[in-house]
């Protein structure tokens, strides 16, 4: 019959990120200067969010925890993709239609607060007066820099230099897959960290939205009517892992920090099967996988080898709970149809379907689950489910 | 007891000693059915002839080519599940019988174009059954002896031919060595030849008297519908009937995790446009299942339809009433 074949994780064609050491291990040369930061997250409604930009980026870069709420995964929402230097700072450039849209949002927000129409209009009128920000003296510089390609921001607000440390991506000493795929994936240089404090924007006043040549557009500096601050959202498993296993996050609720046991209790009350899904998350993290949410494909986790930017997901995991004889009420009862659909979609996107069985010992009482200490008593079993097509199997054997 | 035989399906006259001699005429004509333009069903008025559905457990099957042609013309597709006699060890091309979906069989029965047929084993008591078994086994034995003798003759003929060729070759080349082992084999053949039971060819009869009789005999032959109608079947049947009335062709969608694949025309000419999933109005589906099937639909370029028959609570009947079906389509945005 068929035997289990393990596929190597598939590299992505273009890698735009640099791999950093995962939390909390730091391998920087300046270890003494680096203090151990405890990141701060807030429990707002039913979500764990990190809003401080200085905490957001390390959390994502070193282990790919969380998801930016305005972005696909990495929190990289910017007011605009075009920037111009004005004085000593870089300001985003937006089109006039975009500016009008933001004014509309600002108006709606003010109306929601219960202000009257007239005061709202007055407030917006004040908001829309152009701001003189030494832009006149700098317009000549803006025009001269218009010859440069648009996505190359050559302001001196500090480009990070090329990474000085050893390249761990594609280096055979550290990466066992580098021998399999010897070519170094293409890397683009990291974009500069721009201060997106969002206070001022440069608005294009020309009619044509698609003007490529910025020297034609008159840029005017205005206040940003509606600044959208992106934050990082952590799932419960990720947040608890950072709190419990790595000890580098603390969760605040209504201003006060919660203890580990309190976090466990809160998460268990909010998510019914948190015990088993956290056990699976912890297990896969310990093995070096990066588990992300599998909602897109109808499962619980997607396992990535180093992180989503580097490899395509290898496994699509469904977490199930059972007792020691591998029986028990299923968290997700599969019918023949739903299992066929799941297996088919997993095959279509070139992943493998894996069932992760969290085996709880028989004598585990309900109150033992109130503390994270119960995690020691779980054991896990992985089962890979694959489609077997009889005609394909037969043809292969005939070829042999 | 299950014996492995080389089974070939052929339109052979039923070996029933009671003998329906009247049917011999029509059955022998059925042998040439594929070649003959005038098939049996066309010879007789189509109103009288019913499609004959046999049941294997709860699975409806069609055996006759005329029935299969007729139901295809109505729009019932089904799936071939039999193995071909000449190419048994593959499932790329399959032969008769045609397996129908439960809903297809129900629709044929509702429109009075088909009825379930009575299998001879169903009626009769234990004694008649064991008598029939004895007759069948005696028939197998005699067929075996006959085939044994024929196989022995065949083998002798082959060996003699080889011997003759060798002798001719020897006369030409002048050597005399290889004739003897073959002659020895030939002589020992009568004692040593064994024809294995499993190599015997068994014929199964597929022609039945059929429903070309007058109505009294038809009611005698037809039987009750053996499938229980539970709620699940009712839901699916409601949706099936509604989609058929709208002019679609439907087949089973087990590969895609749905209930039906919906084609705008004959499946041989079109790709499926929809995957229909039948759920009742108050049934709950886990969100991850909906996501998985919507994603699958987008990947294979079909739209997923969630179909629910509108429940008519005022009728109070447990059979389904012809009514409206509510359809919702799912598409994954940002994917083609």
XYZ file of C-alpha atoms in Angstrom:
736
model
C 0.000 0.000 0.000
C 1.057 3.576 0.123
C 3.456 4.627 2.766
C 3.621 8.057 4.309
C 5.638 10.434 2.211
C 6.834 13.604 3.854
C 7.167 16.532 1.542
C 9.764 19.159 2.212
C 8.275 22.589 2.903
C 8.023 24.675 -0.237
C 9.988 27.892 -0.419
C 8.348 31.015 -1.620
C 9.712 32.460 -4.811
C 10.306 35.967 -3.502
C 11.248 36.648 0.035
C 11.067 40.225 1.101
C 11.919 39.858 4.749
C 14.892 39.100 6.804
C 14.757 36.281 9.268
C 15.365 37.390 12.807
C 15.932 35.291 15.836
C 12.661 34.278 17.397
C 11.584 35.619 20.760
C 12.963 35.807 23.363
C 16.431 34.776 22.305
C 18.504 37.680 21.085
C 21.750 37.133 19.269
C 22.711 40.721 18.796
C 26.257 41.611 19.457
C 25.202 44.418 21.741
C 23.558 42.118 24.218
C 24.304 44.321 27.170
C 22.504 47.284 25.672
C 19.399 45.305 25.004
C 17.140 45.008 27.962
C 14.508 42.372 28.213
C 11.354 44.065 27.061
C 8.032 42.889 28.365
C 5.568 43.666 25.618
C 2.230 45.039 26.532
C -1.098 43.869 25.187
C -4.591 44.965 26.055
C -7.655 42.817 26.312
C -10.280 44.910 24.577
C -13.753 43.394 24.211
C -12.852 39.911 23.023
C -9.542 40.690 21.412
C -5.960 40.845 22.536
C -4.363 43.810 20.835
C -0.942 45.394 20.871
C -1.046 49.045 19.953
C 2.414 50.348 20.700
C 4.342 50.374 17.411
C 7.580 49.684 19.225
C 6.080 46.439 20.513
C 4.159 45.492 17.416
C 7.061 45.152 15.077
C 9.329 42.988 17.232
C 6.419 40.725 18.058
C 5.742 40.148 14.401
C 9.288 40.009 13.186
C 10.582 37.663 15.832
C 8.250 34.736 15.560
C 5.378 36.037 13.414
C 2.931 36.441 16.224
C -0.296 38.184 15.446
C -1.756 39.963 12.489
C -2.027 43.620 11.628
C -5.680 44.538 11.451
C -5.394 46.578 8.277
C -2.922 44.305 6.569
C -2.735 40.842 5.214
C -0.455 39.629 7.972
C 2.475 41.897 8.714
C 1.333 45.226 10.154
C 2.402 47.402 7.292
C -0.484 49.706 6.800
C 0.619 53.111 5.667
C -1.321 56.213 4.920
C 0.190 56.295 1.488
C 2.765 54.539 -0.591
C 4.204 57.758 -1.885
C 6.232 59.964 0.345
C 7.925 63.291 -0.078
C 10.413 65.041 2.029
C 9.226 68.271 3.542
C 11.734 69.861 5.749
C 13.088 67.292 8.096
C 10.345 64.746 7.789
C 8.746 62.548 5.227
C 5.082 63.118 4.630
C 2.663 60.830 2.844
C 1.126 62.006 -0.400
C -2.494 61.219 -1.031
C -4.770 62.080 -3.892
C -7.570 64.571 -3.490
C -10.239 61.900 -3.787
C -8.604 60.007 -0.960
C -8.520 63.200 1.052
C -12.210 63.749 0.465
C -12.913 60.212 1.544
C -11.112 60.790 4.809
C -12.990 64.004 5.346
C -16.164 61.983 4.942
C -15.018 59.561 7.626
C -14.114 62.411 9.932
C -17.526 63.917 9.404
C -19.241 60.622 10.172
C -17.156 60.161 13.293
C -17.994 63.627 14.548
C -21.667 63.128 13.831
C -21.584 59.884 15.761
C -20.364 61.774 18.746
C -23.592 63.659 18.711
C -22.479 67.052 17.438
C -24.760 69.045 15.264
C -24.305 69.500 11.573
C -23.240 73.077 11.792
C -20.551 72.567 14.358
C -19.325 69.578 12.425
C -19.007 71.638 9.256
C -17.216 74.343 11.148
C -14.782 71.853 12.659
C -14.089 70.358 9.276
C -13.554 73.742 7.742
C -10.929 74.499 10.329
C -9.384 71.141 9.652
C -9.079 71.690 5.967
C -7.137 74.944 6.014
C -3.763 74.405 4.441
C -0.843 74.269 6.787
C 2.269 76.157 5.944
C 5.048 73.825 6.765
C 8.032 75.316 4.966
C 6.685 73.560 1.984
C 7.320 76.512 -0.296
C 11.036 76.433 0.102
C 11.063 72.721 -0.362
C 8.943 72.489 -3.487
C 11.927 73.032 -5.688
C 13.585 70.091 -4.018
C 10.404 68.063 -4.488
C 10.470 68.842 -8.171
C 14.026 67.841 -8.612
C 13.471 64.604 -6.811
C 10.520 63.836 -9.029
C 12.872 62.420 -11.608
C 13.698 59.598 -9.274
C 11.569 56.466 -9.386
C 8.538 56.691 -7.225
C 9.051 53.888 -4.842
C 12.581 54.771 -3.983
C 12.388 57.049 -1.024
C 15.748 58.655 -0.862
C 15.095 61.015 1.949
C 17.637 61.072 4.666
C 15.227 59.935 7.281
C 17.384 56.919 7.715
C 17.373 53.860 5.528
C 18.427 50.845 7.450
C 21.702 49.656 6.066
C 22.040 46.195 4.591
C 22.011 43.634 7.377
C 25.475 43.442 8.785
C 25.061 40.155 10.624
C 25.511 36.752 9.014
C 22.807 35.851 6.538
C 20.941 32.965 8.065
C 18.593 32.611 5.171
C 19.949 30.138 2.705
C 23.148 29.459 4.656
C 23.823 25.718 4.746
C 25.361 25.878 8.197
C 22.078 26.881 9.767
C 19.444 25.921 7.279
C 19.163 22.238 6.405
C 16.962 23.065 3.452
C 19.589 25.309 1.900
C 21.190 22.259 0.382
C 17.893 21.360 -1.251
C 17.248 24.833 -2.581
C 20.701 26.308 -2.895
C 19.748 29.577 -4.494
C 19.397 32.417 -2.063
C 15.874 33.759 -2.299
C 15.603 37.208 -3.717
C 15.625 39.820 -1.020
C 14.623 43.369 -1.272
C 16.062 45.847 1.112
C 13.950 46.668 4.068
C 11.955 49.783 3.637
C 12.727 52.602 5.951
C 10.858 53.040 9.126
C 8.850 56.135 8.595
C 7.158 58.008 11.324
C 3.563 57.572 10.449
C 2.365 59.726 13.271
C -0.128 60.811 10.714
C -0.508 64.346 11.660
C 0.118 65.927 8.318
C -0.424 64.788 4.803
C 0.404 66.200 1.424
C -2.634 66.409 -0.789
C -2.453 66.475 -4.530
C -4.622 69.208 -5.877
C -4.607 68.191 -9.494
C -7.703 66.764 -11.111
C -5.989 63.793 -12.612
C -5.655 61.035 -10.049
C -3.277 59.010 -12.117
C -0.648 61.617 -12.688
C 2.665 59.878 -12.579
C 4.684 62.993 -12.787
C 4.474 64.638 -9.433
C 6.071 67.783 -10.558
C 2.825 68.667 -12.266
C 0.787 68.200 -9.117
C 0.517 70.961 -6.632
C 1.110 69.540 -3.234
C -0.501 71.141 -0.292
C 0.053 70.262 3.284
C -3.044 69.683 5.326
C -3.844 68.080 8.591
C -4.694 64.445 8.363
C -8.453 64.376 8.909
C -8.687 60.761 9.920
C -5.648 58.920 11.059
C -5.933 55.172 11.174
C -3.540 53.675 13.642
C -3.000 50.061 12.938
C -2.590 47.659 15.789
C -1.551 44.049 16.052
C -4.144 41.480 16.985
C -3.030 38.324 18.742
C -5.068 35.161 18.902
C -5.662 33.645 22.335
C -3.195 30.848 21.743
C -0.463 33.219 20.633
C -1.077 35.568 23.536
C -1.028 32.784 26.083
C 2.115 31.314 24.578
C 3.891 34.639 24.912
C 2.662 35.021 28.469
C 3.166 31.483 29.733
C 5.872 29.834 27.694
C 8.093 32.770 26.742
C 7.229 35.177 29.518
C 7.625 38.273 27.377
C 4.100 39.615 27.214
C 1.774 40.912 29.831
C -1.914 41.345 29.209
C -3.735 44.314 30.644
C -7.421 44.459 31.201
C -8.982 47.772 32.243
C -5.572 49.096 33.065
C -4.316 46.354 35.336
C -2.031 43.488 34.457
C -3.431 39.983 34.662
C -1.573 37.055 36.169
C -0.920 33.895 34.188
C -3.706 32.005 35.925
C -6.127 34.851 35.338
C -5.257 34.978 31.655
C -5.835 31.227 31.396
C -9.226 31.508 33.076
C -10.329 34.428 30.929
C -9.296 32.743 27.713
C -10.947 29.483 28.674
C -14.190 31.256 29.370
C -14.127 33.101 26.069
C -13.168 30.211 23.819
C -14.755 26.835 24.539
C -11.964 24.513 23.402
C -9.057 26.659 24.407
C -7.324 23.867 26.375
C -6.913 21.515 23.464
C -6.190 24.167 20.865
C -3.566 25.747 23.103
C -2.005 22.358 23.781
C -1.665 21.815 20.045
C -0.288 25.332 19.524
C 2.316 24.897 22.233
C 3.308 21.523 20.829
C 3.854 22.799 17.305
C 5.727 25.876 18.490
C 8.033 23.668 20.515
C 8.799 21.719 17.384
C 9.753 24.862 15.543
C 6.683 25.341 13.397
C 4.911 28.679 13.198
C 1.192 27.944 13.566
C -1.103 30.594 12.129
C -4.862 30.686 11.884
C -6.307 28.182 9.459
C -9.703 29.791 9.007
C -9.013 30.434 5.311
C -8.952 26.739 4.595
C -11.515 25.615 7.118
C -9.111 24.198 9.676
C -7.619 25.304 12.981
C -3.953 25.954 12.191
C -1.665 26.278 9.222
C 1.908 25.255 9.956
C 4.719 27.235 8.394
C 8.316 26.175 8.624
C 10.023 29.426 9.545
C 7.243 31.876 8.962
C 4.702 32.844 6.328
C 7.057 35.073 4.320
C 9.583 32.323 3.711
C 7.702 29.141 3.038
C 4.272 28.094 1.966
C 2.293 26.353 4.666
C 3.059 22.664 4.889
C 0.226 21.313 6.968
C -3.359 22.209 7.635
C -4.213 21.017 11.136
C -7.546 20.099 12.672
C -7.408 19.750 16.436
C -9.448 16.989 17.983
C -9.781 15.906 21.570
C -10.162 12.336 22.723
C -9.411 10.052 25.612
C -6.707 7.438 25.861
C -8.486 4.826 23.800
C -8.702 7.366 20.967
C -12.412 7.741 21.347
C -14.526 10.545 22.610
C -16.900 13.260 21.583
C -15.460 14.990 18.575
C -15.019 18.735 18.706
C -15.854 18.876 15.068
C -17.940 16.001 13.847
C -17.017 15.196 10.289
C -19.563 13.799 7.944
C -18.302 11.919 4.929
C -19.122 14.901 2.764
C -17.368 17.485 4.904
C -14.251 15.358 5.237
C -14.203 14.849 1.474
C -14.516 18.587 0.896
C -11.771 19.397 3.405
C -9.463 16.767 1.997
C -10.061 17.978 -1.529
C -9.431 21.649 -0.804
C -6.308 20.799 1.166
C -5.030 18.833 -1.783
C -5.902 21.586 -4.241
C -3.793 24.119 -2.358
C -0.887 21.685 -2.040
C -1.009 21.235 1.686
C -1.462 18.123 3.752
C -4.344 17.578 6.105
C -3.291 16.618 9.583
C -5.447 15.650 12.523
C -3.884 16.496 15.836
C -5.428 14.380 18.577
C -5.070 15.852 22.048
C -5.275 12.854 24.332
C -6.447 13.682 27.814
C -5.893 11.011 30.439
C -8.997 9.350 31.748
C -8.673 10.542 35.288
C -8.463 14.214 34.443
C -11.065 16.011 36.482
C -12.828 19.074 35.236
C -11.353 21.357 37.888
C -7.836 20.317 36.954
C -8.392 22.176 33.715
C -8.668 25.439 35.634
C -4.931 25.763 35.797
C -2.410 25.629 32.966
C -0.620 22.898 34.907
C -3.011 20.429 33.281
C -1.096 20.871 30.047
C 1.592 18.525 31.306
C -0.844 15.664 31.355
C -1.879 15.900 27.715
C -0.226 13.875 25.021
C -0.604 14.477 21.328
C -0.860 12.258 18.310
C -0.627 13.463 14.732
C -2.420 11.711 11.906
C -1.976 12.720 8.293
C -5.038 12.254 6.104
C -4.580 11.949 2.375
C -6.808 11.114 -0.557
C -6.237 7.807 -2.224
C -7.361 7.611 -5.819
C -7.586 4.008 -6.894
C -7.035 4.528 -10.598
C -3.930 6.609 -10.043
C -2.452 3.987 -7.761
C -3.041 1.248 -10.284
C -1.471 3.145 -13.143
C 1.656 3.805 -11.143
C 2.012 0.155 -10.338
C 1.604 -0.786 -13.958
C 4.400 1.558 -14.883
C 6.657 -0.217 -12.439
C -19.571 -18.029 -0.089
C -18.031 -15.849 -2.695
C -16.191 -17.382 -5.607
C -14.003 -15.383 -7.873
C -15.109 -15.880 -11.412
C -14.474 -14.230 -14.668
C -17.864 -12.754 -14.989
C -19.210 -11.576 -18.247
C -22.471 -9.853 -18.631
C -24.397 -10.883 -21.621
C -27.906 -10.767 -22.776
C -28.472 -14.451 -22.473
C -31.759 -16.139 -22.099
C -32.665 -16.801 -18.541
C -32.022 -20.465 -17.785
C -35.256 -20.806 -15.908
C -36.636 -24.259 -16.566
C -40.160 -22.966 -16.190
C -39.241 -20.977 -19.230
C -40.866 -17.943 -20.522
C -40.754 -18.970 -24.090
C -42.469 -15.862 -25.183
C -39.586 -13.834 -23.937
C -36.997 -15.843 -25.814
C -37.897 -14.101 -28.966
C -37.582 -10.645 -27.533
C -34.435 -11.446 -25.582
C -32.573 -12.758 -28.573
C -33.439 -9.586 -30.314
C -32.067 -7.654 -27.420
C -28.679 -9.185 -28.120
C -28.509 -7.128 -31.243
C -29.936 -4.119 -29.547
C -26.937 -1.925 -29.920
C -26.632 -2.686 -33.588
C -30.281 -2.847 -34.359
C -31.872 0.505 -34.832
C -35.269 -0.614 -33.759
C -34.951 -1.456 -30.116
C -37.575 -3.207 -28.119
C -38.789 -0.097 -26.426
C -39.428 1.569 -29.723
C -41.327 -1.355 -31.042
C -43.875 -1.031 -28.308
C -45.689 2.105 -27.267
C -43.526 3.856 -24.730
C -46.416 4.594 -22.448
C -46.777 0.962 -21.539
C -43.168 0.094 -21.067
C -41.820 1.099 -17.705
C -38.194 1.432 -16.833
C -37.204 -1.499 -14.732
C -35.259 -0.621 -11.616
C -33.690 -3.434 -9.662
C -32.452 -2.909 -6.163
C -29.269 -4.170 -4.651
C -29.996 -3.462 -1.046
C -31.045 0.145 -1.214
C -29.168 1.022 -4.388
C -31.272 1.417 -7.526
C -29.746 -0.153 -10.623
C -30.637 -0.257 -14.287
C -29.520 -3.204 -16.358
C -31.070 -2.814 -19.764
C -29.639 -0.593 -22.426
C -33.091 0.507 -23.547
C -33.894 1.666 -20.047
C -30.651 3.553 -19.827
C -31.285 5.308 -23.124
C -34.742 6.281 -22.067
C -33.774 7.700 -18.742
C -30.906 9.623 -20.316
C -33.362 11.205 -22.679
C -35.455 12.274 -19.718
C -32.396 13.807 -18.087
C -31.442 11.228 -15.500
C -27.721 10.611 -15.810
C -26.646 8.073 -13.203
C -23.226 6.470 -13.082
C -21.948 3.236 -14.623
C -20.505 0.931 -12.027
C -20.040 -2.453 -13.669
C -16.744 -3.826 -14.879
C -16.231 -4.637 -18.535
C -15.721 -8.276 -19.393
C -12.728 -7.680 -21.589
C -11.073 -5.066 -19.382
C -11.780 -6.012 -15.823
C -8.861 -4.507 -13.947
C -9.393 -0.846 -14.542
C -12.025 1.672 -13.602
C -11.519 4.307 -16.239
C -14.242 2.790 -18.393
C -17.034 0.971 -16.729
C -20.074 -0.835 -18.020
C -23.522 -1.802 -16.897
C -25.328 -1.624 -14.489
C -26.145 2.035 -14.200
C -26.423 3.114 -10.618
C -29.016 5.775 -9.995
C -29.143 8.214 -7.154
C -31.996 7.665 -4.763
C -33.459 10.949 -5.904
C -33.273 9.978 -9.562
C -35.070 6.723 -8.894
C -37.724 8.526 -6.886
C -38.249 11.024 -9.672
C -38.645 8.274 -12.243
C -41.171 6.575 -10.044
C -43.074 9.790 -9.428
C -43.384 10.545 -13.095
C -44.601 6.986 -13.606
C -41.854 6.073 -15.979
C -40.367 3.408 -13.753
C -41.198 0.875 -11.127
C -39.173 -1.392 -8.957
C -38.949 -4.916 -10.208
C -39.368 -8.048 -8.262
C -36.340 -10.201 -7.885
C -37.019 -13.938 -8.046
C -35.317 -14.526 -4.757
C -37.496 -12.086 -2.957
C -40.596 -14.156 -3.199
C -40.756 -17.743 -2.193
C -40.027 -19.651 0.886
C -36.931 -21.331 2.121
C -37.453 -24.545 0.208
C -37.841 -22.884 -3.140
C -34.819 -20.791 -2.386
C -32.610 -23.784 -1.583
C -34.001 -25.568 -4.613
C -32.978 -22.642 -6.763
C -29.535 -22.673 -5.192
C -29.148 -26.400 -5.910
C -30.165 -25.910 -9.520
C -27.727 -23.080 -9.924
C -24.854 -25.083 -8.491
C -25.703 -28.079 -10.666
C -25.654 -25.779 -13.638
C -22.234 -24.497 -12.613
C -20.899 -28.053 -12.297
C -22.016 -29.084 -15.736
C -20.639 -25.897 -17.189
C -17.362 -26.587 -15.439
C -17.060 -30.092 -16.847
C -17.822 -28.811 -20.300
C -15.230 -26.071 -20.028
C -12.696 -28.536 -18.628
C -13.039 -30.770 -21.647
C -12.880 -27.834 -24.030
C -9.788 -26.424 -22.340
C -8.050 -29.785 -22.507
C -8.763 -30.060 -26.214
C -7.517 -26.564 -26.752
C -4.269 -27.222 -24.931
C -3.644 -30.463 -26.841
C -4.185 -28.670 -30.071
C -1.677 -26.018 -29.161
C 0.940 -28.554 -28.145
C 0.436 -30.549 -31.333
C 0.858 -27.443 -33.355
C 4.130 -26.670 -31.604
C 5.286 -30.238 -32.152
C 4.495 -30.100 -35.834
C 6.319 -26.866 -36.252
C 9.333 -28.288 -34.475
C 9.291 -31.403 -36.609
C 9.109 -29.293 -39.719
C 11.994 -27.289 -38.461
C 13.940 -30.456 -37.700
C 13.363 -31.828 -41.151
C 14.824 -28.673 -42.561
C 17.743 -28.326 -40.223
C 18.312 -32.009 -39.577
C 18.457 -32.022 -35.790
C 16.319 -34.136 -33.557
C 16.263 -33.066 -29.957
C 13.400 -30.889 -28.841
C 10.485 -32.936 -30.075
C 10.531 -35.396 -27.247
C 9.759 -33.221 -24.201
C 6.698 -31.888 -25.928
C 5.494 -35.354 -26.890
C 5.927 -36.428 -23.296
C 3.918 -33.485 -22.117
C 1.196 -34.283 -24.593
C 0.948 -37.828 -23.412
C 0.897 -36.843 -19.773
C -1.681 -34.170 -20.390
C -4.695 -36.352 -19.920
C -3.673 -37.210 -16.404
C -1.917 -34.060 -15.352
C -4.201 -31.416 -16.740
C -6.021 -29.422 -14.155
C -8.495 -26.740 -15.017
C -8.819 -24.458 -12.009
C -12.291 -23.591 -10.835
C -11.431 -19.928 -10.637
C -10.582 -19.776 -14.330
C -14.056 -20.813 -15.309
C -16.164 -18.326 -17.184
C -19.549 -17.722 -15.592
C -22.438 -16.166 -17.393
C -24.916 -14.023 -15.565
C -28.211 -13.281 -17.178
C -29.328 -9.727 -17.297
C -32.383 -9.934 -19.461
C -35.603 -9.957 -17.619
C -39.120 -10.290 -18.803
C -39.443 -6.608 -18.250
C -42.369 -4.405 -17.849
C -43.718 -4.801 -21.311
C -46.703 -6.709 -20.067
C -50.247 -5.728 -19.566
C -51.062 -3.749 -16.423
C -52.227 -6.742 -14.393
C -48.936 -8.516 -14.783
C -47.125 -5.305 -14.123
C -48.717 -4.835 -10.757
C -47.993 -8.479 -10.016
C -44.336 -7.987 -10.810
C -43.691 -4.645 -9.238
C -42.902 -4.383 -5.620
C -42.895 -1.819 -2.895
C -40.256 0.814 -2.900
C -37.600 -0.572 -0.608
C -36.024 2.701 0.393
C -37.129 4.356 3.589
C -37.788 8.024 3.191
C -36.188 9.912 5.960
C -35.892 13.633 6.289
C -32.497 13.771 4.684
C -33.768 12.043 1.559
C -36.798 14.310 1.459
C -34.661 17.426 1.573
C -32.402 16.185 -1.167
C -35.304 15.045 -3.277
C -37.039 18.416 -3.005
C -33.935 20.174 -4.195
C -33.351 17.591 -6.937
C -36.843 17.925 -8.284
C -36.754 21.696 -8.208
C -33.464 21.893 -10.063
C -34.631 19.341 -12.630
C -37.746 21.385 -13.248
C -35.549 24.367 -13.920
C -33.878 22.374 -16.664
C -30.556 21.404 -15.102
C -28.868 18.060 -15.214
C -27.611 16.729 -11.914
C -25.080 14.134 -10.890
C -23.540 13.118 -7.628
C -20.904 15.411 -6.122
C -19.251 13.127 -3.596
C -15.787 14.137 -4.767
C -16.437 17.757 -3.924
C -18.086 17.218 -0.596
C -21.454 18.381 -1.862
C -24.705 16.698 -2.767
C -25.146 17.394 -6.472
C -23.186 18.789 -9.377
C -25.417 21.006 -11.473
C -24.858 21.151 -15.225
C -26.623 23.490 -17.646
C -26.946 20.646 -20.142
C -25.810 17.099 -20.685
C -22.693 16.390 -18.592
C -20.887 15.110 -21.656
C -21.091 18.520 -23.216
C -20.746 20.958 -20.340
C -18.772 21.569 -17.206
C -20.674 21.826 -13.976
C -21.622 25.321 -12.925
C -22.691 24.681 -9.361
C -22.068 22.419 -6.441
C -25.363 22.048 -4.603
C -25.363 21.341 -0.895
C -28.758 20.397 0.511
C -29.503 21.380 4.063
C -32.819 21.802 5.774
C -33.927 25.235 6.886
C -33.180 24.817 10.546
C -30.036 22.760 10.271
C -26.826 24.207 11.686
C -23.580 23.965 9.821
C -20.199 24.576 11.445
C -18.574 27.701 10.044
C -15.368 25.879 9.123
C -17.322 23.511 6.872
C -18.901 26.429 5.024
C -15.505 28.064 4.600
C -13.905 24.870 3.363
C -16.538 24.193 0.753
C -16.698 27.817 -0.405
C -12.944 27.819 -0.828
C -13.101 24.547 -2.699
C -15.762 25.889 -5.004
C -13.624 28.878 -5.866
C -10.607 26.681 -6.497
C -12.441 24.446 -8.964
C -14.336 27.348 -10.546
C -17.819 26.377 -9.484
C -20.310 28.306 -7.415
C -21.458 26.669 -4.219
C -25.199 26.651 -3.697
C -26.759 26.140 -0.313
C -30.230 24.789 -1.027
C -33.015 24.513 1.491
C -36.579 23.539 0.748
C -39.047 25.925 2.257
C -40.905 24.006 4.880
C -44.652 23.923 4.584
C -45.694 23.432 8.141
C -49.380 23.706 7.432
C -49.596 20.562 5.365
C -48.426 18.317 8.131
C -47.539 15.492 5.755
C -44.296 13.714 6.158
C -43.787 13.428 2.439
C -42.329 16.363 0.655
C -44.639 18.805 -0.985
C -43.717 20.427 -4.215
C -42.749 23.872 -3.182
C -40.118 26.530 -3.358
C -36.516 25.957 -2.609
C -34.345 28.746 -1.290
C -30.890 29.037 -2.817
C -27.892 30.948 -1.497
C -24.687 31.107 -3.448
C -21.247 31.365 -1.899
C -18.217 32.815 -3.583
C -14.822 33.604 -2.155
C -14.121 37.236 -2.885
C -10.842 38.217 -4.474
C -10.596 34.836 -6.149
C -11.795 34.126 -9.637
